[in-house]
PDB file of C-alpha atoms in Angstrom:
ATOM      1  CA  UNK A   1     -18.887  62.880 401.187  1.00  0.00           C
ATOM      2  CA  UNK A   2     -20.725  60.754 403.527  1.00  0.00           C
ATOM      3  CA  UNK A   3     -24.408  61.779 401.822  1.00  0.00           C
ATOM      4  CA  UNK A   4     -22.450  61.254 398.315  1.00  0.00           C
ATOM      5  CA  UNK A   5     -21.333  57.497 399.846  1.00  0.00           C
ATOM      6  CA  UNK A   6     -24.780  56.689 400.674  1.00  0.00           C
ATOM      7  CA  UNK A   7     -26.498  57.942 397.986  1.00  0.00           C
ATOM      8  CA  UNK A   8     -24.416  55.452 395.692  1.00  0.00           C
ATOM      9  CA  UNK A   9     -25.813  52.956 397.601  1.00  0.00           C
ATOM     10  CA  UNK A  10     -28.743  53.609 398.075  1.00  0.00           C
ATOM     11  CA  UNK A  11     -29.491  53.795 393.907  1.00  0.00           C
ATOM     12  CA  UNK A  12     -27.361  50.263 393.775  1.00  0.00           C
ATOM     13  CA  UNK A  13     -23.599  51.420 393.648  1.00  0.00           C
ATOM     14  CA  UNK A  14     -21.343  49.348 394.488  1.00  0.00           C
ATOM     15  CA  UNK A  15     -17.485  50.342 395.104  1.00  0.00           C
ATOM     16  CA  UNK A  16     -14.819  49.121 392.398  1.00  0.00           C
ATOM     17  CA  UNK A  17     -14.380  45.555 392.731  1.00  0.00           C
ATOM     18  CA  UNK A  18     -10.189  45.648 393.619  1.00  0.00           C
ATOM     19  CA  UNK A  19      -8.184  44.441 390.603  1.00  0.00           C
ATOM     20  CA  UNK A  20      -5.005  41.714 390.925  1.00  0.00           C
ATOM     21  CA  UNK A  21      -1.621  44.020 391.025  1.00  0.00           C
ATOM     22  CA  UNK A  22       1.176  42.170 388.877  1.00  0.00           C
ATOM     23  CA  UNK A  23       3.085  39.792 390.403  1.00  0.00           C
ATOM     24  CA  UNK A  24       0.149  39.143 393.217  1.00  0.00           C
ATOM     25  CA  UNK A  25      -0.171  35.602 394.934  1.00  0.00           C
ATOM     26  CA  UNK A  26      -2.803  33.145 393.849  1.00  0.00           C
ATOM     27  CA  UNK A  27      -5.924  32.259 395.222  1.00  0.00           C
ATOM     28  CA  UNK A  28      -6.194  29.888 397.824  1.00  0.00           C
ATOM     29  CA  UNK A  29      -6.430  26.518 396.090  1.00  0.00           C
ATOM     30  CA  UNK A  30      -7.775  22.646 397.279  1.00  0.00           C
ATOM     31  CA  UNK A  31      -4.754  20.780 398.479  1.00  0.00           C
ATOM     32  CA  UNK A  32      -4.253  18.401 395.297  1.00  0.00           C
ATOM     33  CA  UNK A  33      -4.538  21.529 393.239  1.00  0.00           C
ATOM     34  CA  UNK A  34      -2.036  23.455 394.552  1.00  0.00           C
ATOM     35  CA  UNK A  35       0.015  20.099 394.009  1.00  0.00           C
ATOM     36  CA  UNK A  36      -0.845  19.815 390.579  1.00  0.00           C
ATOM     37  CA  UNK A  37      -0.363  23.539 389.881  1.00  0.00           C
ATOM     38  CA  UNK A  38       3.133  23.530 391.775  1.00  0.00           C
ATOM     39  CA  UNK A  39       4.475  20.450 389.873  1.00  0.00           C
ATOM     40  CA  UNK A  40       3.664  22.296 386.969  1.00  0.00           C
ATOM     41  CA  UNK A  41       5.904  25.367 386.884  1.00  0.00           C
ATOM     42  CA  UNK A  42       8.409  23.015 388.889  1.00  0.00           C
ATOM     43  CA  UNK A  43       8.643  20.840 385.538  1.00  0.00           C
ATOM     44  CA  UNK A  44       8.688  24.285 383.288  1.00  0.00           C
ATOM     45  CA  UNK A  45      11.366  25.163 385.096  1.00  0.00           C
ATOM     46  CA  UNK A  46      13.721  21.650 385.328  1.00  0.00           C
ATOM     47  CA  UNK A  47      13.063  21.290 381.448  1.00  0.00           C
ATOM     48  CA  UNK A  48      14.632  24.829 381.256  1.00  0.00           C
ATOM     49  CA  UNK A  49      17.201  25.098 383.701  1.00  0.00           C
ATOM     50  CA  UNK A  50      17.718  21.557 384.479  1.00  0.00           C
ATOM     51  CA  UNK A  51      17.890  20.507 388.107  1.00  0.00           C
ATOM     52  CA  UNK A  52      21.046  21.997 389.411  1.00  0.00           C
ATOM     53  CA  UNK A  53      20.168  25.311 387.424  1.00  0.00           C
ATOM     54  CA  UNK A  54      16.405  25.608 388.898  1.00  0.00           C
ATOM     55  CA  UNK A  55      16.172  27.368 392.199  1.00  0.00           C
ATOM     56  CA  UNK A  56      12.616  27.090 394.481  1.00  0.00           C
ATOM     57  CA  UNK A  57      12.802  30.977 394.021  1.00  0.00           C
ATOM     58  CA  UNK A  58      11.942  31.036 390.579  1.00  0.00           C
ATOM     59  CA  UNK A  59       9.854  27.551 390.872  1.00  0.00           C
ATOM     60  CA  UNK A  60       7.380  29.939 392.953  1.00  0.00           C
ATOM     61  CA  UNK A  61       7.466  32.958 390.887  1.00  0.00           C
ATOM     62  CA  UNK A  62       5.967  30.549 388.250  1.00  0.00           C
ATOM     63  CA  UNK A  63       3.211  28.920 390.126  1.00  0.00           C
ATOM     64  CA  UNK A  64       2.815  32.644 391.618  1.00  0.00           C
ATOM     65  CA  UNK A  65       2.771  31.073 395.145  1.00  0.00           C
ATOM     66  CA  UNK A  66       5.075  32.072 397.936  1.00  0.00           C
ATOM     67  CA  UNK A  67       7.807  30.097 398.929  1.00  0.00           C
ATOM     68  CA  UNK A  68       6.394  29.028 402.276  1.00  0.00           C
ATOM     69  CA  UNK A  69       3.760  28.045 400.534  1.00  0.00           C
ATOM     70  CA  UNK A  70       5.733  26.109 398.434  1.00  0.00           C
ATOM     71  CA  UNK A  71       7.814  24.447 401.518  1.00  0.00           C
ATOM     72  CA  UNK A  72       4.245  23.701 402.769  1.00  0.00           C
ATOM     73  CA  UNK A  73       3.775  21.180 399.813  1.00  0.00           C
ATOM     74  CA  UNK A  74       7.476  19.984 399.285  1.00  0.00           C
ATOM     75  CA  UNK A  75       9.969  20.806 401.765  1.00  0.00           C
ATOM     76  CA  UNK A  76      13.081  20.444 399.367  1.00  0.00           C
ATOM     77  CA  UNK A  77      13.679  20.498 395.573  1.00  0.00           C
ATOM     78  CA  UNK A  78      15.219  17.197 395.596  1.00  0.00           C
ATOM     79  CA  UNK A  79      11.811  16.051 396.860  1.00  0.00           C
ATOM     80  CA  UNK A  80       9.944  18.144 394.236  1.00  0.00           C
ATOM     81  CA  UNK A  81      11.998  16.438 391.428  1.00  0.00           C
ATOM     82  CA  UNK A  82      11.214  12.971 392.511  1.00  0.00           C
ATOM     83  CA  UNK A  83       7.548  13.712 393.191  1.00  0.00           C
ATOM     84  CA  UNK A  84       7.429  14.853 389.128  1.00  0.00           C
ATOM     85  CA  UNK A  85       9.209  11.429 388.726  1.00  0.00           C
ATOM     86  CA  UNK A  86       7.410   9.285 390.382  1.00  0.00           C
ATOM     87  CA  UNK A  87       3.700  10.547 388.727  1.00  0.00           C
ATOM     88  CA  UNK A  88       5.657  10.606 385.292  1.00  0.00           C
ATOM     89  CA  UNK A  89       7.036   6.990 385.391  1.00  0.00           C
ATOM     90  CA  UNK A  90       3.648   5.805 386.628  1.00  0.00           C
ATOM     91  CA  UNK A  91       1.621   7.555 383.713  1.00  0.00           C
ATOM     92  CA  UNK A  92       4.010   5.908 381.541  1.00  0.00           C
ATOM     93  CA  UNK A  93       4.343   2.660 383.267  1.00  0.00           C
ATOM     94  CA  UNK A  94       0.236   2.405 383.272  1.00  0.00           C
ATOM     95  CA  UNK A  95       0.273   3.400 379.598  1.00  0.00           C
ATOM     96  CA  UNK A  96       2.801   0.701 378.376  1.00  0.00           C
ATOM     97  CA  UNK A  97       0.971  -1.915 380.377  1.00  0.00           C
ATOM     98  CA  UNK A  98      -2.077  -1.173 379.122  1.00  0.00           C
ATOM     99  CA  UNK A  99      -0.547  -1.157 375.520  1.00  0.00           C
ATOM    100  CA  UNK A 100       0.357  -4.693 376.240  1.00  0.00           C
ATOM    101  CA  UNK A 101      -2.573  -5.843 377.422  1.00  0.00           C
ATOM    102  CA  UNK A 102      -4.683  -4.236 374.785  1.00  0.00           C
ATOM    103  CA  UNK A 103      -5.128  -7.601 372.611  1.00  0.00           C
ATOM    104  CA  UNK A 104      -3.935 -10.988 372.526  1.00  0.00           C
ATOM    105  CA  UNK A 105      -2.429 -11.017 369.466  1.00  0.00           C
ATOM    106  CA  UNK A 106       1.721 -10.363 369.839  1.00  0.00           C
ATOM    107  CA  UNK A 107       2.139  -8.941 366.538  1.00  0.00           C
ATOM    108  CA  UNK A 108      -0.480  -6.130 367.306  1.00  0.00           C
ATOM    109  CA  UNK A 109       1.068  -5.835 370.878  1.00  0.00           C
ATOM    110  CA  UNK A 110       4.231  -4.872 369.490  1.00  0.00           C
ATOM    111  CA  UNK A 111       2.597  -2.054 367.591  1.00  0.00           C
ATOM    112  CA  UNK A 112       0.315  -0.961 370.397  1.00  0.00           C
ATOM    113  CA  UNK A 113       3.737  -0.454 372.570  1.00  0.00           C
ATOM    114  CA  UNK A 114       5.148   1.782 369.983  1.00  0.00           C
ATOM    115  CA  UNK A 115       2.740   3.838 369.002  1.00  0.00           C
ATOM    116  CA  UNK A 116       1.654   4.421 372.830  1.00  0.00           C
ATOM    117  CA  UNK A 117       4.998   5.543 373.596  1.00  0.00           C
ATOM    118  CA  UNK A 118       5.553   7.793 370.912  1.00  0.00           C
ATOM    119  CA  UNK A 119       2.192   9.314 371.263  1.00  0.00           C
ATOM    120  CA  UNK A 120       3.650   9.613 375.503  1.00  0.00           C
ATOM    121  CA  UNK A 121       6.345  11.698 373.823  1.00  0.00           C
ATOM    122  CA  UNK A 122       4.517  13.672 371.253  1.00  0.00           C
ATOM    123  CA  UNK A 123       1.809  14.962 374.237  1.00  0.00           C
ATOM    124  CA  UNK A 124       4.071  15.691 376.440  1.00  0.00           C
ATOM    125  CA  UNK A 125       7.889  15.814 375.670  1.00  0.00           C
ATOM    126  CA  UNK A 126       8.725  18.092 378.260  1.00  0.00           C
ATOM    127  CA  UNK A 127       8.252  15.146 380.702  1.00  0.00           C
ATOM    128  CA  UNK A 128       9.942  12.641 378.464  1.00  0.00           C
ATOM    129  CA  UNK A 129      12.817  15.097 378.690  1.00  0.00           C
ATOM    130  CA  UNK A 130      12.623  15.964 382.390  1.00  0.00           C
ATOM    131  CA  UNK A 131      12.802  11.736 383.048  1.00  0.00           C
ATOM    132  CA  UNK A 132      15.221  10.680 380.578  1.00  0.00           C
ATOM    133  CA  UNK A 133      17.709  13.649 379.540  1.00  0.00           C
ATOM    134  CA  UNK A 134      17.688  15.089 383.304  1.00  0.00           C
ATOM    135  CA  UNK A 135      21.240  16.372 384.688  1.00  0.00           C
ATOM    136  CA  UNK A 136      20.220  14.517 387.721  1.00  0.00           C
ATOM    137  CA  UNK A 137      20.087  10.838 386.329  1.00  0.00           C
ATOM    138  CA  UNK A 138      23.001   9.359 387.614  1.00  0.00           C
ATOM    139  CA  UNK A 139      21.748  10.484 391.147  1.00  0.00           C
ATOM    140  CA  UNK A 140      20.998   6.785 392.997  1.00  0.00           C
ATOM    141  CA  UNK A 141      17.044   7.327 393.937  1.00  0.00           C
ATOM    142  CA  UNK A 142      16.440   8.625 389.984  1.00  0.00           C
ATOM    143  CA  UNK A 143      18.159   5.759 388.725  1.00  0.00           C
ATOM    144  CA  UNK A 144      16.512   3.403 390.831  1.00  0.00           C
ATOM    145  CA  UNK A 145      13.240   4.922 389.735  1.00  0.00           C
ATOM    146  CA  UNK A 146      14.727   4.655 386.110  1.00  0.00           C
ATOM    147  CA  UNK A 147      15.572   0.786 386.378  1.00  0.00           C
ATOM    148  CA  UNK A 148      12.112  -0.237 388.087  1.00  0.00           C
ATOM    149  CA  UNK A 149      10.736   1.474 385.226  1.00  0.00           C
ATOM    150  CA  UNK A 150      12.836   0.070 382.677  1.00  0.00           C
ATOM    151  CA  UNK A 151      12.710  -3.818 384.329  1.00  0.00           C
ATOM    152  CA  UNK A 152       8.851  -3.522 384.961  1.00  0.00           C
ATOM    153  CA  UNK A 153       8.537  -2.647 381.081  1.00  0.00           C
ATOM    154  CA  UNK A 154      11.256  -5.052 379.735  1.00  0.00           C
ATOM    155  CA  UNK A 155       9.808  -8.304 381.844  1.00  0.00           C
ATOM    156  CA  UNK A 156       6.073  -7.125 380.801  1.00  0.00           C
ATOM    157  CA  UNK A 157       7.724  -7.375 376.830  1.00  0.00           C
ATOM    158  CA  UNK A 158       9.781 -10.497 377.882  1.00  0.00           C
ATOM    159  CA  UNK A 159       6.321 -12.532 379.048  1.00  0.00           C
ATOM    160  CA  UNK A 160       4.743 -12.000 375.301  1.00  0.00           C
ATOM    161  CA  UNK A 161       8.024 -12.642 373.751  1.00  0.00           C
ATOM    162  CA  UNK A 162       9.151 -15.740 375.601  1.00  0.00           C
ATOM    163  CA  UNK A 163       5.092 -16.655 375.163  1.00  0.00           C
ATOM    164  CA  UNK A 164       5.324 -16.175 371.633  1.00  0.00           C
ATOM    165  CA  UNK A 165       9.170 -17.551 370.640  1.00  0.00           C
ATOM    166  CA  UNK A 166       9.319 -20.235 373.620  1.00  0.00           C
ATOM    167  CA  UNK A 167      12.795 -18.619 374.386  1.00  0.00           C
ATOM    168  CA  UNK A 168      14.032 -19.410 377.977  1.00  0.00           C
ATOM    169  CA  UNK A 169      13.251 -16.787 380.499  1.00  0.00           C
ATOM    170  CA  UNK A 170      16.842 -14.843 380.731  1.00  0.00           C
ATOM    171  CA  UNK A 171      17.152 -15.010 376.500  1.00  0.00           C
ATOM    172  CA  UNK A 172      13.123 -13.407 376.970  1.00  0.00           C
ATOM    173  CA  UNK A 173      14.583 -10.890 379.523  1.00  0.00           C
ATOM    174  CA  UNK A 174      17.498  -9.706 377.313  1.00  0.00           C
ATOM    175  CA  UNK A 175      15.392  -9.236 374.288  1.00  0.00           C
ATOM    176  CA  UNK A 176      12.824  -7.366 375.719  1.00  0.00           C
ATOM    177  CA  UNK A 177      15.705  -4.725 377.536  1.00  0.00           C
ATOM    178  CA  UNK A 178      16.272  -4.297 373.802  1.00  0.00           C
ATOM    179  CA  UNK A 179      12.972  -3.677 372.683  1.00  0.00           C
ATOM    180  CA  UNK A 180      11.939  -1.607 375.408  1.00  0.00           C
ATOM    181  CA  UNK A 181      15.882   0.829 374.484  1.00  0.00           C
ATOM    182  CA  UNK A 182      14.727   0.555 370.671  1.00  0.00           C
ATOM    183  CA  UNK A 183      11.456   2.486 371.684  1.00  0.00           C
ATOM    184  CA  UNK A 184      13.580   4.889 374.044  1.00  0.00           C
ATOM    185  CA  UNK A 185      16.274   5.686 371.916  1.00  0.00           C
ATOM    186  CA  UNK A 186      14.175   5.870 368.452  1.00  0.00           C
ATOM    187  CA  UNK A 187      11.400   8.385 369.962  1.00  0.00           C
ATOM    188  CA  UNK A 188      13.893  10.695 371.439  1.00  0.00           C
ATOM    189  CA  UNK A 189      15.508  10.492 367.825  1.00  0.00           C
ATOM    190  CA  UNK A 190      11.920  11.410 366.937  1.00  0.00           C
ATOM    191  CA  UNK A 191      11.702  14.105 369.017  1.00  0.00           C
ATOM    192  CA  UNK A 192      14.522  15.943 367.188  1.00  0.00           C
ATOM    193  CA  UNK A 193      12.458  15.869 363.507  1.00  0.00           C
ATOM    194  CA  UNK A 194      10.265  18.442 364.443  1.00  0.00           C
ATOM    195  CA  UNK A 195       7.235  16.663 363.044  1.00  0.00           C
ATOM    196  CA  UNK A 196       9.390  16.252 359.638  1.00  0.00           C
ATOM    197  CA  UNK A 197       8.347  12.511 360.118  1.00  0.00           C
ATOM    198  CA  UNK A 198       4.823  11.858 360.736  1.00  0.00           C
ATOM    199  CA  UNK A 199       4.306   9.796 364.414  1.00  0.00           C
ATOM    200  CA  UNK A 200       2.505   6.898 363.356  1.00  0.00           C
ATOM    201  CA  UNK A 201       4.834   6.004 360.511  1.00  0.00           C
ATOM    202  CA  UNK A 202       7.276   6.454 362.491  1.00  0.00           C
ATOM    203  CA  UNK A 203       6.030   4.096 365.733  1.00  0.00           C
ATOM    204  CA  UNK A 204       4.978   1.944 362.806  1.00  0.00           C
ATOM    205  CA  UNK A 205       8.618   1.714 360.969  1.00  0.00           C
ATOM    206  CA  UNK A 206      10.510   0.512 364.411  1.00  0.00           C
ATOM    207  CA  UNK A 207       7.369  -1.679 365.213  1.00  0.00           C
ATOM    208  CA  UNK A 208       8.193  -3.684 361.933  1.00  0.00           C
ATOM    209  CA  UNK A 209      11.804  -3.474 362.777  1.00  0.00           C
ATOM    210  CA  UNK A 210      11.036  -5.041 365.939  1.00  0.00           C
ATOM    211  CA  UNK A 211       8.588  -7.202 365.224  1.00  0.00           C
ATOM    212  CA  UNK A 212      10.252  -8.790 362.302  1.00  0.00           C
ATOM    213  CA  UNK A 213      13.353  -9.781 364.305  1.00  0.00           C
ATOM    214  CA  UNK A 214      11.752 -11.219 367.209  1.00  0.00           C
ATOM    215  CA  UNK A 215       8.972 -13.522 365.055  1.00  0.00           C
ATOM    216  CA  UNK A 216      11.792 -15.122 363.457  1.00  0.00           C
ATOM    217  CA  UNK A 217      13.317 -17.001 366.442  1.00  0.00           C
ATOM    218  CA  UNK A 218      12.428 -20.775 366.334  1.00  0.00           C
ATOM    219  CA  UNK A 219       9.262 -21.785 368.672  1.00  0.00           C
ATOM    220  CA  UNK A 220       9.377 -25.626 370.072  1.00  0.00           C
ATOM    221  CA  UNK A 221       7.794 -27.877 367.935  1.00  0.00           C
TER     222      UNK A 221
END
């Protein structure tokens, strides 16, 4: 056996590379990998279960990590929910912002809004659904999140409104809460069509209805 052995390598055998069993751990990953990979299956498995339903068991078993490992990168679930959160409402935060400040012109502004938050929805409505349909959003640090999302995107709608309309600041405030629900509550609607209604006509039919209702308050003379 030992001639056989070293006969295979001496014409350039080499032994059987070993092969992954089912159900083995991952490789060792860089540290904001392993992040990225673990808020992954964590958000598979909210949109699923929801929060109280998803256990850190099963959270691992879909990264294929072990739990310590898991604990390593966030020591509770509660803290792996609001970590998906937080990078969530900051993608979407960045992408409304830049929406607004995209051109000058209010009109087109409008339309940039919509569209970029419908298109937020249609590429990823598993983390639409995960911040905005969670069983855990009447839980005080998500709906704090929730409301500095919500007041950062109303008062950045409220500057080009009162800008364009002249309305006082509060009357600005209020109507850009309203735009900023219209686009919330009319994508999620969206959501539910299947793709029966095509996304730009849609972002483009509550654009008009938008846009049409706030161009026809009086500007000072």
């Amino acid at each position: 056996m030992v001639h056989e052995a070293r006969a295979d390598r001496a014409s350039g055998g080499e032994p059987p590379t070993p092969q992954r069993t089912a159900g083995q751990r991952s490789a060792r990953l860089p540290r904001d990998e392993r992040r990225a990979q673990l808020l992954a299956a964590a958000q598979e498995v909210f949109v699923a279960n929801g929060y109280h339903g998803a256990a850190m068991d099963e959270i691992a078993e879909t990264a294929h990590v072990s739990k310590p490992v898991l604990y390593q990168h966030f020591p509770s679930k509660r803290e792996l929910y609001l970590a998906l959160l937080d990078s969530h409402l900051a993608s979407l935060t960045d992408l409304m912002l830049g929406a607004l400040s995209s051109t000058t012109d209010n009109d087109e502004r409008v339309q940039a809004v919509m569209r970029a938050y419908y298109r937020f929805i249609a590429s990823d409505d598993q983390a639409h659904r995960l911040v905005f349909e969670s069983d855990l959003i009447n839980d005080p640090d998500v709906s704090s999140r929730l409301e500095t999302f919500n007041k950062t995107f109303a008062d950045a709608v409220a500057r080009v409104i009162a800008e364009d309309t002249k309305l006082p600041h509060l009357e600005a405030q209020l109507l850009g809460r309203g735009l900023a629900g219209m686009a919330q509550v009319s994508a999620r609607y969206w959501l539910e069509t299947d793709g029966n209604l095509d996304l730009d006509v849609a972002s483009d039919l509550i654009y008009r209805l938008a846009w049409r209702g706030i161009s026809r308050f009086p500007k000072e003379s």
